Short mmCIF file of C-alpha atoms in Angstrom, two decimals:
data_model
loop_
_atom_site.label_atom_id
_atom_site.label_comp_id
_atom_site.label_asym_id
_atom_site.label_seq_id
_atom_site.Cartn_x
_atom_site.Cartn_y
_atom_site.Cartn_z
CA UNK A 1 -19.70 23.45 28.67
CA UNK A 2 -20.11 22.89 32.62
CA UNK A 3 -23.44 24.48 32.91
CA UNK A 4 -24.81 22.59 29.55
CA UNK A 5 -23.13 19.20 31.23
CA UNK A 6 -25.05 19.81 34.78
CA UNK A 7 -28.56 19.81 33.39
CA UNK A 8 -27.83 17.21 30.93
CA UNK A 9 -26.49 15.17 33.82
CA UNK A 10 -29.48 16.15 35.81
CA UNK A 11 -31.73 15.47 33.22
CA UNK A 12 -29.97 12.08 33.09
CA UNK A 13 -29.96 11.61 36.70
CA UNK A 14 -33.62 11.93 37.06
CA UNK A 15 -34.38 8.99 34.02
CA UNK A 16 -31.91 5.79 35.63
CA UNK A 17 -34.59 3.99 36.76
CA UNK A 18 -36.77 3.87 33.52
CA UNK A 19 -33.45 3.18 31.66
CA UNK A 20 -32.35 0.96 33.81
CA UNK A 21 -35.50 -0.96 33.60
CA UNK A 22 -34.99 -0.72 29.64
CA UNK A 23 -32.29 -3.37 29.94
CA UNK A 24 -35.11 -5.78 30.17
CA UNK A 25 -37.09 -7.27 27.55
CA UNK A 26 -39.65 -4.70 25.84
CA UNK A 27 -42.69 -7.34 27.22
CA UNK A 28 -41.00 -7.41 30.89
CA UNK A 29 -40.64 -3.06 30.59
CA UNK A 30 -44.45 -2.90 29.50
CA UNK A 31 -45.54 -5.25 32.58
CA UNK A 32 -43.63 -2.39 34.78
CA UNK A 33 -45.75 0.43 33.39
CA UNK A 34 -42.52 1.91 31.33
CA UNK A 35 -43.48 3.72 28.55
CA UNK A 36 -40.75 2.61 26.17
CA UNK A 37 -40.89 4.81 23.46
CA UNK A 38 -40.65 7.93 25.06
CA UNK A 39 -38.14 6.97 27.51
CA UNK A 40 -35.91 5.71 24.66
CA UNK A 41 -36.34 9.23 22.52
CA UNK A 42 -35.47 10.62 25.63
CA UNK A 43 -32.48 8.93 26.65
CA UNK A 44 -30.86 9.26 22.86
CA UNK A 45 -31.86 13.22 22.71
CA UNK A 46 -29.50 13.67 25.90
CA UNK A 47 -27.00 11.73 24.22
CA UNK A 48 -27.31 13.38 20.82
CA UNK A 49 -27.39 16.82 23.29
CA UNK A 50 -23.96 16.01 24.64
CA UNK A 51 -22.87 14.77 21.54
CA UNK A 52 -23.85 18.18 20.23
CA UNK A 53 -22.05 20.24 22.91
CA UNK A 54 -19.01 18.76 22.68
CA UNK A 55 -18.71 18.79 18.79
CA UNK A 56 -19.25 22.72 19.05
CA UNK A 57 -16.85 23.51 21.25
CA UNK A 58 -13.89 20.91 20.89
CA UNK A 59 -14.72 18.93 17.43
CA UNK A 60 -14.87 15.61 16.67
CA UNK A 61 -13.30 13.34 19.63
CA UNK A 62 -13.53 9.67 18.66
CA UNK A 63 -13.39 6.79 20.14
CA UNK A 64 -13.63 8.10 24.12
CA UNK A 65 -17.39 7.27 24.02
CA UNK A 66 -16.62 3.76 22.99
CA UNK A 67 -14.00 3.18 25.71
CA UNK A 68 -15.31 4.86 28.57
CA UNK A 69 -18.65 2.91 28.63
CA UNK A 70 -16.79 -0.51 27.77
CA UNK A 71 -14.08 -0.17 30.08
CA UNK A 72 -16.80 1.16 32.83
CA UNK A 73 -18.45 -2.30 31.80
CA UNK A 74 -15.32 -4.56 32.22
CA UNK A 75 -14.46 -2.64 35.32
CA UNK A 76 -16.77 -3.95 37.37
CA UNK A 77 -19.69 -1.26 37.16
CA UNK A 78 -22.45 -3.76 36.99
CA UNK A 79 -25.72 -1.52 37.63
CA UNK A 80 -26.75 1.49 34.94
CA UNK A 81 -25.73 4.30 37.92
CA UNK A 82 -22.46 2.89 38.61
CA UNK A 83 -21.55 2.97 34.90
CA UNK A 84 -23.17 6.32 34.69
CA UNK A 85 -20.62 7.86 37.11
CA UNK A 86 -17.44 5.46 36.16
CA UNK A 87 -18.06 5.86 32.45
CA UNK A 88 -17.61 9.94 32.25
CA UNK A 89 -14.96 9.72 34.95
CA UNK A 90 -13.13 7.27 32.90
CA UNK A 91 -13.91 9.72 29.59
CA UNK A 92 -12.35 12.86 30.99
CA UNK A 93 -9.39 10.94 32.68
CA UNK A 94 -8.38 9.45 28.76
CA UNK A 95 -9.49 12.98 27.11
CA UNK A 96 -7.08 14.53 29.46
CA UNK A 97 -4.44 12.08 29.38
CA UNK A 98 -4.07 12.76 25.92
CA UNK A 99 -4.54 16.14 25.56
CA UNK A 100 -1.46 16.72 28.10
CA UNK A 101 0.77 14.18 26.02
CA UNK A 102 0.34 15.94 23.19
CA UNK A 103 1.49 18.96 25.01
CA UNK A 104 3.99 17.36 26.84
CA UNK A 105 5.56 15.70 23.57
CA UNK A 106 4.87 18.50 20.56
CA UNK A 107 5.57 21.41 22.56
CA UNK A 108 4.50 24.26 21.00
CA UNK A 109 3.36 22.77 17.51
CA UNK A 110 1.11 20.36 19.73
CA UNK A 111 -2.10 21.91 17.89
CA UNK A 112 -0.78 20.24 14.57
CA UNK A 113 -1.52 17.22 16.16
CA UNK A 114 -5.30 15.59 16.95
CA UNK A 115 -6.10 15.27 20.68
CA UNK A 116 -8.43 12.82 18.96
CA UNK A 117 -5.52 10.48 17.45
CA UNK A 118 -3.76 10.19 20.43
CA UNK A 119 -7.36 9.59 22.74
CA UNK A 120 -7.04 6.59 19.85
CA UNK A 121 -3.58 5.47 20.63
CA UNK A 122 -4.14 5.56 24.32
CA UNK A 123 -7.41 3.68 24.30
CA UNK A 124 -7.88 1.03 22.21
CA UNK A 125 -4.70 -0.79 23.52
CA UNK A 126 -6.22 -0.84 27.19
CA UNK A 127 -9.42 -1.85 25.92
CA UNK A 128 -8.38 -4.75 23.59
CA UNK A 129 -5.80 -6.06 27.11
CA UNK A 130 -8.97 -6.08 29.27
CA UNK A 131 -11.31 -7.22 26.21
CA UNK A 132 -10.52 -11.33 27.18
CA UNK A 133 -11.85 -10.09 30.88
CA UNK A 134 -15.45 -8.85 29.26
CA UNK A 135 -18.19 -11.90 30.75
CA UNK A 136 -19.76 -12.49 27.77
CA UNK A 137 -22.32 -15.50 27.35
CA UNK A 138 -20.81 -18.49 24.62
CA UNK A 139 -22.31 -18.09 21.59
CA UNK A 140 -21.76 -20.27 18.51
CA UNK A 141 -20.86 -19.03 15.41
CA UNK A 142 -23.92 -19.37 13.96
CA UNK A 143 -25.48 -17.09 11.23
CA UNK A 144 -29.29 -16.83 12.59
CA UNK A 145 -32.03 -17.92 10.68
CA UNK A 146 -33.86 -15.35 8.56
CA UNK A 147 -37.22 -15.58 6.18
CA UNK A 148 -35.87 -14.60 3.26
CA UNK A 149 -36.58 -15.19 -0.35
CA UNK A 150 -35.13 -18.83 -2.18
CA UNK A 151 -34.98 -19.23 -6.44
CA UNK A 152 -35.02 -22.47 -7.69
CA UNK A 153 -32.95 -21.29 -10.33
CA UNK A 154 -30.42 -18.92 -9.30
CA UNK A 155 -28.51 -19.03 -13.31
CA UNK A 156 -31.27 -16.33 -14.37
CA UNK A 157 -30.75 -13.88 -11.38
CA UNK A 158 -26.88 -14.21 -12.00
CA UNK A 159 -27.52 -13.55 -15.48
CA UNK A 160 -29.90 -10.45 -15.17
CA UNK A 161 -26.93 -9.40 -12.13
CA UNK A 162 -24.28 -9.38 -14.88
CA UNK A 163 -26.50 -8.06 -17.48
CA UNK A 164 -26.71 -4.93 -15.40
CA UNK A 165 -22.68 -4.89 -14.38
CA UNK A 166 -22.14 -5.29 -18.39
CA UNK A 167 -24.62 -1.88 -18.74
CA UNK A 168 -22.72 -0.10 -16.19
CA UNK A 169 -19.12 -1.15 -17.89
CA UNK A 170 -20.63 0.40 -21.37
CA UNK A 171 -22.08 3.35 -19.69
CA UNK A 172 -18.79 3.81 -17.72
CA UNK A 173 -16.45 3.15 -20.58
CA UNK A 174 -18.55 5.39 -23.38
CA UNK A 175 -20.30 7.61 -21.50
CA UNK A 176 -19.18 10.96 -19.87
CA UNK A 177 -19.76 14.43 -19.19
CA UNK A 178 -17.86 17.18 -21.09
CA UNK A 179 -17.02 20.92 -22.14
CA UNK A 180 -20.56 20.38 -24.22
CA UNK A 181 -22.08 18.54 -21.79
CA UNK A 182 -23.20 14.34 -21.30
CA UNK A 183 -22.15 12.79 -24.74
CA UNK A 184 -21.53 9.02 -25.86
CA UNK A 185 -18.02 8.86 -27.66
CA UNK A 186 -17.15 6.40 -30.10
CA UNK A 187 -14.26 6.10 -32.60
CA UNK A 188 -11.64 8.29 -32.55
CA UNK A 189 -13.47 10.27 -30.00
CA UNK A 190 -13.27 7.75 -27.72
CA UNK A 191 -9.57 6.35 -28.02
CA UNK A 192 -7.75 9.43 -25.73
CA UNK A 193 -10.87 8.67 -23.23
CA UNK A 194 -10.07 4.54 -22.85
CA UNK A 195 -6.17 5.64 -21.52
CA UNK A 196 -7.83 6.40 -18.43
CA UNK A 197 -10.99 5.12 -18.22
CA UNK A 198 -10.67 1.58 -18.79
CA UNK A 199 -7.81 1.37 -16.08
CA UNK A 200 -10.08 2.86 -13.59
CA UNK A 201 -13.08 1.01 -14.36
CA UNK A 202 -11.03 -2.47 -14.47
CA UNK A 203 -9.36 -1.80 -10.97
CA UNK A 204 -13.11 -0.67 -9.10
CA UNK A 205 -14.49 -3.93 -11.14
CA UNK A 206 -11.61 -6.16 -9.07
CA UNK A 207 -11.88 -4.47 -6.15
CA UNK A 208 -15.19 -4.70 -5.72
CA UNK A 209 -15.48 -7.89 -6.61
CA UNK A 210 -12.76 -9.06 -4.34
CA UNK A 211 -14.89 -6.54 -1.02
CA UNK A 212 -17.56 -8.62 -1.47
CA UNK A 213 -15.98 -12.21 -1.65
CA UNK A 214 -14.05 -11.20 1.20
CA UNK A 215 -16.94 -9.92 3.14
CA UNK A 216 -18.74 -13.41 2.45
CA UNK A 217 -16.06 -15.52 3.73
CA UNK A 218 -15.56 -13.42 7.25
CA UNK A 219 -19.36 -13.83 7.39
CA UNK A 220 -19.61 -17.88 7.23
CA UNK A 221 -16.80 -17.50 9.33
CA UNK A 222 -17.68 -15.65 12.22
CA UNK A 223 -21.42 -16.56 12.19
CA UNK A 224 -21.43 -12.29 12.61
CA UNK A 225 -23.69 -11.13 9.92
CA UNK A 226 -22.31 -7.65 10.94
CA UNK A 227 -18.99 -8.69 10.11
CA UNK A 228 -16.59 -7.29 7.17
CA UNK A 229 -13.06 -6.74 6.10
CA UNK A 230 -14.16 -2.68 7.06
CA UNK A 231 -16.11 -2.86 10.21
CA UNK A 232 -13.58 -6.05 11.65
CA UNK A 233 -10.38 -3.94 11.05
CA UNK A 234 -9.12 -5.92 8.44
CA UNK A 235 -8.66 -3.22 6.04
CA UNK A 236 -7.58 -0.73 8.31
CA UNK A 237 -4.42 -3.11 9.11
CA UNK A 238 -4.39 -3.46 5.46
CA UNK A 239 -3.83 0.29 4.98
CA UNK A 240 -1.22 0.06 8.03
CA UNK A 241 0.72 -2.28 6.56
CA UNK A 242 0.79 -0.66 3.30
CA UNK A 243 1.97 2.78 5.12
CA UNK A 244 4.74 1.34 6.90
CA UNK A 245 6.12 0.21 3.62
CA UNK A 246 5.85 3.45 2.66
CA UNK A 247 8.13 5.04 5.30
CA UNK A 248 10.54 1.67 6.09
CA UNK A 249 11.35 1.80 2.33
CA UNK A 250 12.44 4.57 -0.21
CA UNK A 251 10.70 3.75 -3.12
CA UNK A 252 8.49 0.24 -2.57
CA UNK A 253 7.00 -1.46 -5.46
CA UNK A 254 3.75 -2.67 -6.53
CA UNK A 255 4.83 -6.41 -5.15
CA UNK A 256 6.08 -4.80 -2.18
CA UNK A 257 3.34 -3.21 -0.96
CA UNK A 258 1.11 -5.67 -1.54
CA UNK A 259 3.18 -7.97 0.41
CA UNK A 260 2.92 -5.36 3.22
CA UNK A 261 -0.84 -4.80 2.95
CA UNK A 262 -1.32 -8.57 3.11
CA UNK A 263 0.54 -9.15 6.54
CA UNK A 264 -1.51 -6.33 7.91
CA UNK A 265 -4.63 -7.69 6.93
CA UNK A 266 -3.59 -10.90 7.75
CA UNK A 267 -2.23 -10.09 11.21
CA UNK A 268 -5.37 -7.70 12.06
CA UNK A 269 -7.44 -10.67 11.51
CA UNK A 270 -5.54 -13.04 13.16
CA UNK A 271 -5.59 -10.78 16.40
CA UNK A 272 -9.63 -10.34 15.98
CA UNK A 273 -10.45 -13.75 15.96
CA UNK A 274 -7.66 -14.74 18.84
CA UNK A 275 -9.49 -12.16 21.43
CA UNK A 276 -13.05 -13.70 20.49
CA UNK A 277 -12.14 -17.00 20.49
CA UNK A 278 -12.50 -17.68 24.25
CA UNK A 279 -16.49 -16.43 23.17
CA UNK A 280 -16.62 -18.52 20.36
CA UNK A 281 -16.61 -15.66 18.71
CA UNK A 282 -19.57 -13.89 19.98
CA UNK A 283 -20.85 -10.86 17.60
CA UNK A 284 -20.24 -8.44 20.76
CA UNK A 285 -16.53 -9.27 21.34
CA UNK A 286 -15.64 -9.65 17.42
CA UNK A 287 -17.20 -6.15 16.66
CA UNK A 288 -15.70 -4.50 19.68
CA UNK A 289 -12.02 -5.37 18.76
CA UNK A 290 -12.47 -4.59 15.22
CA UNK A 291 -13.43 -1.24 16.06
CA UNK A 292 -10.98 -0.87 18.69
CA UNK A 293 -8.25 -1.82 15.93
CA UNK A 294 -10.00 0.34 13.44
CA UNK A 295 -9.59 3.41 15.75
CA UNK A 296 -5.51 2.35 16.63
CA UNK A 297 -4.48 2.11 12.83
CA UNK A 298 -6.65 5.29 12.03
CA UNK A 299 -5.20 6.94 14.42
CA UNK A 300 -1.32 6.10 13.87
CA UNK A 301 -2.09 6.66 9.78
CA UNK A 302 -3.96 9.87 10.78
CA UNK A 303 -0.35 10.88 13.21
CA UNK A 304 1.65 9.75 9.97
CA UNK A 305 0.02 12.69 8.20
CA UNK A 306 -0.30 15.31 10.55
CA UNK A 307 3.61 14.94 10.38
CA UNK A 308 3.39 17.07 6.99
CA UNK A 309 5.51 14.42 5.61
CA UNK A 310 5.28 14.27 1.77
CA UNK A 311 4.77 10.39 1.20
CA UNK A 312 1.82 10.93 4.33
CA UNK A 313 0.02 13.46 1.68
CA UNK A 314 -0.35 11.35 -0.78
CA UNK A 315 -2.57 9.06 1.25
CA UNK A 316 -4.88 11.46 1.70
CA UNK A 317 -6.79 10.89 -1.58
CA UNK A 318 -6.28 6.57 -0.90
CA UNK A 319 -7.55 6.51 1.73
CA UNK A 320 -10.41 7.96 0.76
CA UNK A 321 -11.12 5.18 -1.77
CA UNK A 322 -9.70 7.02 -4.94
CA UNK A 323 -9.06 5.39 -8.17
CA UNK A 324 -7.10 8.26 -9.19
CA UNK A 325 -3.43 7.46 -9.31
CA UNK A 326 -4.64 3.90 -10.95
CA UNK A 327 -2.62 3.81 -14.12
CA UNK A 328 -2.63 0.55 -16.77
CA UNK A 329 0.19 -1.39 -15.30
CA UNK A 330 -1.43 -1.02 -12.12
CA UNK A 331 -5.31 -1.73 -13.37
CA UNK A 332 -3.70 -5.18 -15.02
CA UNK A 333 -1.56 -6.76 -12.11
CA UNK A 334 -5.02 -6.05 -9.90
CA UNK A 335 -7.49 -7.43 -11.97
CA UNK A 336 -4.91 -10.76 -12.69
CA UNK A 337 -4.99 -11.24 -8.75
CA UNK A 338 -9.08 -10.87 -8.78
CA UNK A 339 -8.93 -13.24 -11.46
CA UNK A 340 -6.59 -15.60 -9.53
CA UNK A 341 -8.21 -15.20 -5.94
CA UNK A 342 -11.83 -15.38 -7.46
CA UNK A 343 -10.75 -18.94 -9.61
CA UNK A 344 -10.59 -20.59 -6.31
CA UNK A 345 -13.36 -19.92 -4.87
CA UNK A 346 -15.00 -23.17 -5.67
CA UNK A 347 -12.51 -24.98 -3.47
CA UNK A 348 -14.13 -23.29 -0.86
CA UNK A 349 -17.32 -23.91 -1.73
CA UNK A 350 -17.72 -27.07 0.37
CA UNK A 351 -16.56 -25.04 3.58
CA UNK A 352 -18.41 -22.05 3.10
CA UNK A 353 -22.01 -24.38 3.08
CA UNK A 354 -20.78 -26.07 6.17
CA UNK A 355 -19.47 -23.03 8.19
CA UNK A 356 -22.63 -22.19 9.65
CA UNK A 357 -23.09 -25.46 11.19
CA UNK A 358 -20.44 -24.61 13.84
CA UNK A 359 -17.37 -25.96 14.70
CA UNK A 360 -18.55 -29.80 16.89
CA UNK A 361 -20.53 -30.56 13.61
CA UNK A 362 -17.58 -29.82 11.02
CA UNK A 363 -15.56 -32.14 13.09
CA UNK A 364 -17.62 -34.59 13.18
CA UNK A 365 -18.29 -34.47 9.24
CA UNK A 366 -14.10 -34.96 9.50
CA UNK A 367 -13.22 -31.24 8.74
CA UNK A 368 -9.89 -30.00 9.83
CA UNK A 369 -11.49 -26.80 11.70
CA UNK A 370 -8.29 -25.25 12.22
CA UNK A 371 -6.84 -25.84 8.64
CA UNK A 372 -10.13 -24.83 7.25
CA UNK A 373 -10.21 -21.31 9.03
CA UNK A 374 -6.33 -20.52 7.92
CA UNK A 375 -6.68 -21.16 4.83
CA UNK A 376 -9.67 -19.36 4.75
CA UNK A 377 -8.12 -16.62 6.53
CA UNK A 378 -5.47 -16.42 4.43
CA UNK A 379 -8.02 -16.14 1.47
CA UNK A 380 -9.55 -12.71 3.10
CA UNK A 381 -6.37 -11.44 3.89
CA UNK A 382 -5.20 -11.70 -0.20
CA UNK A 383 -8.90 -10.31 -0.75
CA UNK A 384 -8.55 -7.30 1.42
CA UNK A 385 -4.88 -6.68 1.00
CA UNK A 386 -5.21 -6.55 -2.78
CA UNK A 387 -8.63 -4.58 -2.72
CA UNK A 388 -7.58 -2.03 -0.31
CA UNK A 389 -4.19 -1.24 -2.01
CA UNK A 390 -6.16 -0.26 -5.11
CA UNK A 391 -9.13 1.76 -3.88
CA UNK A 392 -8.43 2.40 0.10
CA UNK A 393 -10.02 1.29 3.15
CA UNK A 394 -13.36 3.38 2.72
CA UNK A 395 -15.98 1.16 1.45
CA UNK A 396 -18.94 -0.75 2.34
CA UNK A 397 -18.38 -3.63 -0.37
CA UNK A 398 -17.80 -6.09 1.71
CA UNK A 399 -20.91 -5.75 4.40
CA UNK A 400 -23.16 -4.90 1.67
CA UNK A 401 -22.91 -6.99 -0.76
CA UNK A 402 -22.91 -10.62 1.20
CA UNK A 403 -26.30 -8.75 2.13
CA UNK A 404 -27.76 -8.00 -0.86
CA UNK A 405 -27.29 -11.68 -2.45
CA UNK A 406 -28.85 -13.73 -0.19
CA UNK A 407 -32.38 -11.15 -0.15
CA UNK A 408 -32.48 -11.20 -3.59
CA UNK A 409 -33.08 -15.36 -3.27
CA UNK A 410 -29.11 -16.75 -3.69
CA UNK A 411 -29.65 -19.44 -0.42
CA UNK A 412 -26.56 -22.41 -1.43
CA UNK A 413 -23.10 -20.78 -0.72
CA UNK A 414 -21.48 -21.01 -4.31
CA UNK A 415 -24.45 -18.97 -6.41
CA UNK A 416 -24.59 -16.77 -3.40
CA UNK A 417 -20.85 -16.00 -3.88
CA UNK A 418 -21.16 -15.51 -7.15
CA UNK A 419 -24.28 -12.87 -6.73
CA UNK A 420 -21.81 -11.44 -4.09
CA UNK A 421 -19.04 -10.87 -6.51
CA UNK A 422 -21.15 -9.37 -9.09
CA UNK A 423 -23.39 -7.34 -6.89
CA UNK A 424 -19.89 -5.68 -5.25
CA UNK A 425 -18.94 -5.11 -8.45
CA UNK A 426 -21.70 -4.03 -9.86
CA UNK A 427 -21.81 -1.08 -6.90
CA UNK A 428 -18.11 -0.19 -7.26
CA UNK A 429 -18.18 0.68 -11.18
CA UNK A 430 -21.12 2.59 -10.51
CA UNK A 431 -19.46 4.18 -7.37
CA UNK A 432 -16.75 5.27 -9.70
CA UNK A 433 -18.20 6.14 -12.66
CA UNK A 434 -20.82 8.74 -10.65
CA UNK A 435 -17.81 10.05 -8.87
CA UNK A 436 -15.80 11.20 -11.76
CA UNK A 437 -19.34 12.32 -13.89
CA UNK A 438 -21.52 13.90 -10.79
CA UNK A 439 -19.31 16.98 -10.68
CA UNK A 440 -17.19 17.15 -13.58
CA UNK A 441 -14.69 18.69 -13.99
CA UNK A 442 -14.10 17.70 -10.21
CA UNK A 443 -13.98 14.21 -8.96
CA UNK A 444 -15.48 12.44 -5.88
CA UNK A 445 -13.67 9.21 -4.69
CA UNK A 446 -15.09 6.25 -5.70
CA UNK A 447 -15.11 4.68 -2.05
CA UNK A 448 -16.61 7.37 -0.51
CA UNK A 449 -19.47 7.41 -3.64
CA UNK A 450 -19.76 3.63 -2.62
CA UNK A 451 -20.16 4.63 1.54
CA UNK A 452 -22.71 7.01 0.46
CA UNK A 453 -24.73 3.98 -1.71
CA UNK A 454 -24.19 1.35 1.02
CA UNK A 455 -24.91 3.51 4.16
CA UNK A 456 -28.37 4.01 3.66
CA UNK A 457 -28.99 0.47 2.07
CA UNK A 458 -27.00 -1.24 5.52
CA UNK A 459 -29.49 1.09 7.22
CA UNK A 460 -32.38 -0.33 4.90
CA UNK A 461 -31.28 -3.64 5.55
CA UNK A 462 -30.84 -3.45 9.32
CA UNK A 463 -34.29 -2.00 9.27
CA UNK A 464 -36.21 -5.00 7.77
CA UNK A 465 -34.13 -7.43 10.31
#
């Protein structure tokens, strides 16, 4: 790898002036002769080239890229070359710290456990404890303003919304590959199918549902259109929380780990908004904590299992999003939690319209800002919690859906919800019923159908911003 890191650091080398002169605005580049567009293909082929050489010859190492260039940031490398030499220095010195504790701590069955985890467990605690010291301009949580589409009656897009979510249910409920091939079953035919069908197909409807709602909320909230129970953490400390239940307790219950993947999500979220709240919660601080705690709970879940423990292997298929293991009991007690969570959503209503405004204007319209965001907290917490104990952390529910409602026209916060709620249910049904038809006999996880749907519409979206 040295030879293949020497010209790509040469190559490098030889481009920090044009990059560093791509830290301006595009107008202010252009006025300096910089030909932007090749310059920037350049720069991300060298990255994609190292990215490339290291993913040959070690794997997948998360996470060091991330650290290294934020803590070269917050360590006082101000200029592009400084952060060019501090920011591999610092990448190799966390790579190799954790290699050697692995060694140092597994002994000879240190290959059973990622370099990659513990590069995880090392890093993101030292970058969330110098995080607060990141200068980062104040920034109100404001959504910003965006051309898009208004209704002036939203009833008949809700309508047509659940019109399709009530196609999908039939086509997911009665229709289904077999030994002679796609059929419709009605009847008699159809009453061994409903056993486990219906409890699927009522658990994705909930937790989709519940995604999206909770991905609505954290938006008003943060003013971060980026933001989402997935990309903030929130279900990652969900999944945490449910996993230590798992392993502090023999045999935990339904209630009990629910109760577990609450406080998780709850705490997570808690700890997110505490380190951007000297930033008022600036996009660039919220995102890089939620990651950070994304990559510590991954890791320590990803440790759990590398253990060969037999309650860590059945995670495995969770946390992939699976709606396997969902029997009828289970499908019920989710769905009455949806039901209860989503009835109360128009006592929120009120806030949610108001949340953009920012925090000096809610006080001076006599909100409680601080009892306003708790209880709203607490409402994404229960959200996530509940979602993620039924389907797993792997979805893109909540970020897309709190999209897709207010481009289709749904501007006033309650009809926007609603389109939410539908549209992330709409997306996990379909998720789940194309996971268990696309390859039948074999089954695809239902959150990682969903990631595949909602990655390229995110990109889509992100695209026409």
């Amino acid at each position: 790898m040295l030879p293949r890191l020497g010209i790509a650091s040469l190559a490098i080398g030889l481009m920090t002036r044009p990059l560093t002169l791509l830290g301006l605005e595009d107008d202010g580049a252009r006025s300096l002769g910089v030909p932007i567009g090749i310059y920037r293909f350049a720069g991300l082929g060298m990255a994609v080239a190292l990215i490339a050489f290291v993913i040959a010859a070690v794997g997948v190492i998360g996470f060091v890229g991330l650290a290294a260039a934020a803590l070269a940031r917050i360590g006082g490398a101000r200029r592009l070359g400084q952060r060019l030499v501090m920011a591999p220095l610092l990448g190799a010195g966390l790579l190799w710290a954790a290699d050697q504790a692995v060694q140092l701590a597994t002994g000879p069955q240190g290959d059973l456990l990622p370099t990659g985890a513990m590069t995880a467990l090392l890093g993101a605690p030292l970058l969330l404890w110098l995080l607060p010291r990141l200068s980062l301009g104040a920034e109100f949580p404001l959504l910003a303003a965006e051309r898009l589409p208004r209704i002036r009656r939203p009833g008949t897009l809700l309508a047509a919304i659940g019109l399709a979510l009530f196609v999908v249910l039939v086509l997911a409920l009665f229709c289904g590959p077999g030994p002679g091939g796609w059929s419709f079953s009605f009847g008699d035919q159809l009453r061994p199918l409903l056993s486990w069908r219906w409890p699927r197909v009522l658990a994705a409807l909930s937790a989709g549902a519940m995604l999206a709602l909770a991905g609505l909320i954290m938006q008003r909230l943060t003013g971060n259109p980026m933001a989402s129970p997935e990309v903030l953490g929130i279900s990652a400390g969900a999944a945490l929380g449910m996993v230590v239940a798992m392993f502090a307790v023999s045999d935990p219950g339904r209630p009990a780990q629910t109760a577990a993947a609450a406080i998780g999500a709850f705490a997570t979220l808690l700890a997110v908004l505490a380190i951007g709240r000297r930033a008022a919660y600036a996009p660039e601080r919220l995102l890089l904590a939620g990651v950070a705690l994304t990559a510590l709970f991954d890791a320590l879940i990803l440790v759990l299992t590398a253990t060969g423990d037999p309650r860590a292997m059945l995670l495995i298929n969770w946390l992939t999003g699976s709606t396997y293991g969902v029997d009828q009991g289970s499908a019920v007690l989710t769905a009455s939690v949806a039901l209860c969570l989503l009835l109360t959503t128009p006592l929120f209503v009120r806030w949610l319209d108001m949340l953009p405004l920012g925090a000096p204007a809610l006080r001076s319209l006599g909100v409680d800002v601080a009892r306003t965001r708790l209880l709203m907290l607490l409402m994404v917490a229960a959200l996530t919690a509940a979602a993620t104990l039924i389907v797993g952390p792997l979805t893109f529910i909540g970020l897309m859906a709190p999209h897709l409602a207010p481009r289709l026209g749904l501007a006033r916060a309650l009809p926007r919800a609603v389109g939410a709620v539908l549209a992330g249910a709409l997306i996990m049904v379909l998720a789940d019923w194309i996971g268990r038809s696309l390859i039948f006999p074999r089954q695809i996880p239902a959150g990682l159908v969903a990631t595949l749907i909602g990655g390229p519409v995110l990109m889509w979206l992100l695209r026409r911003r």
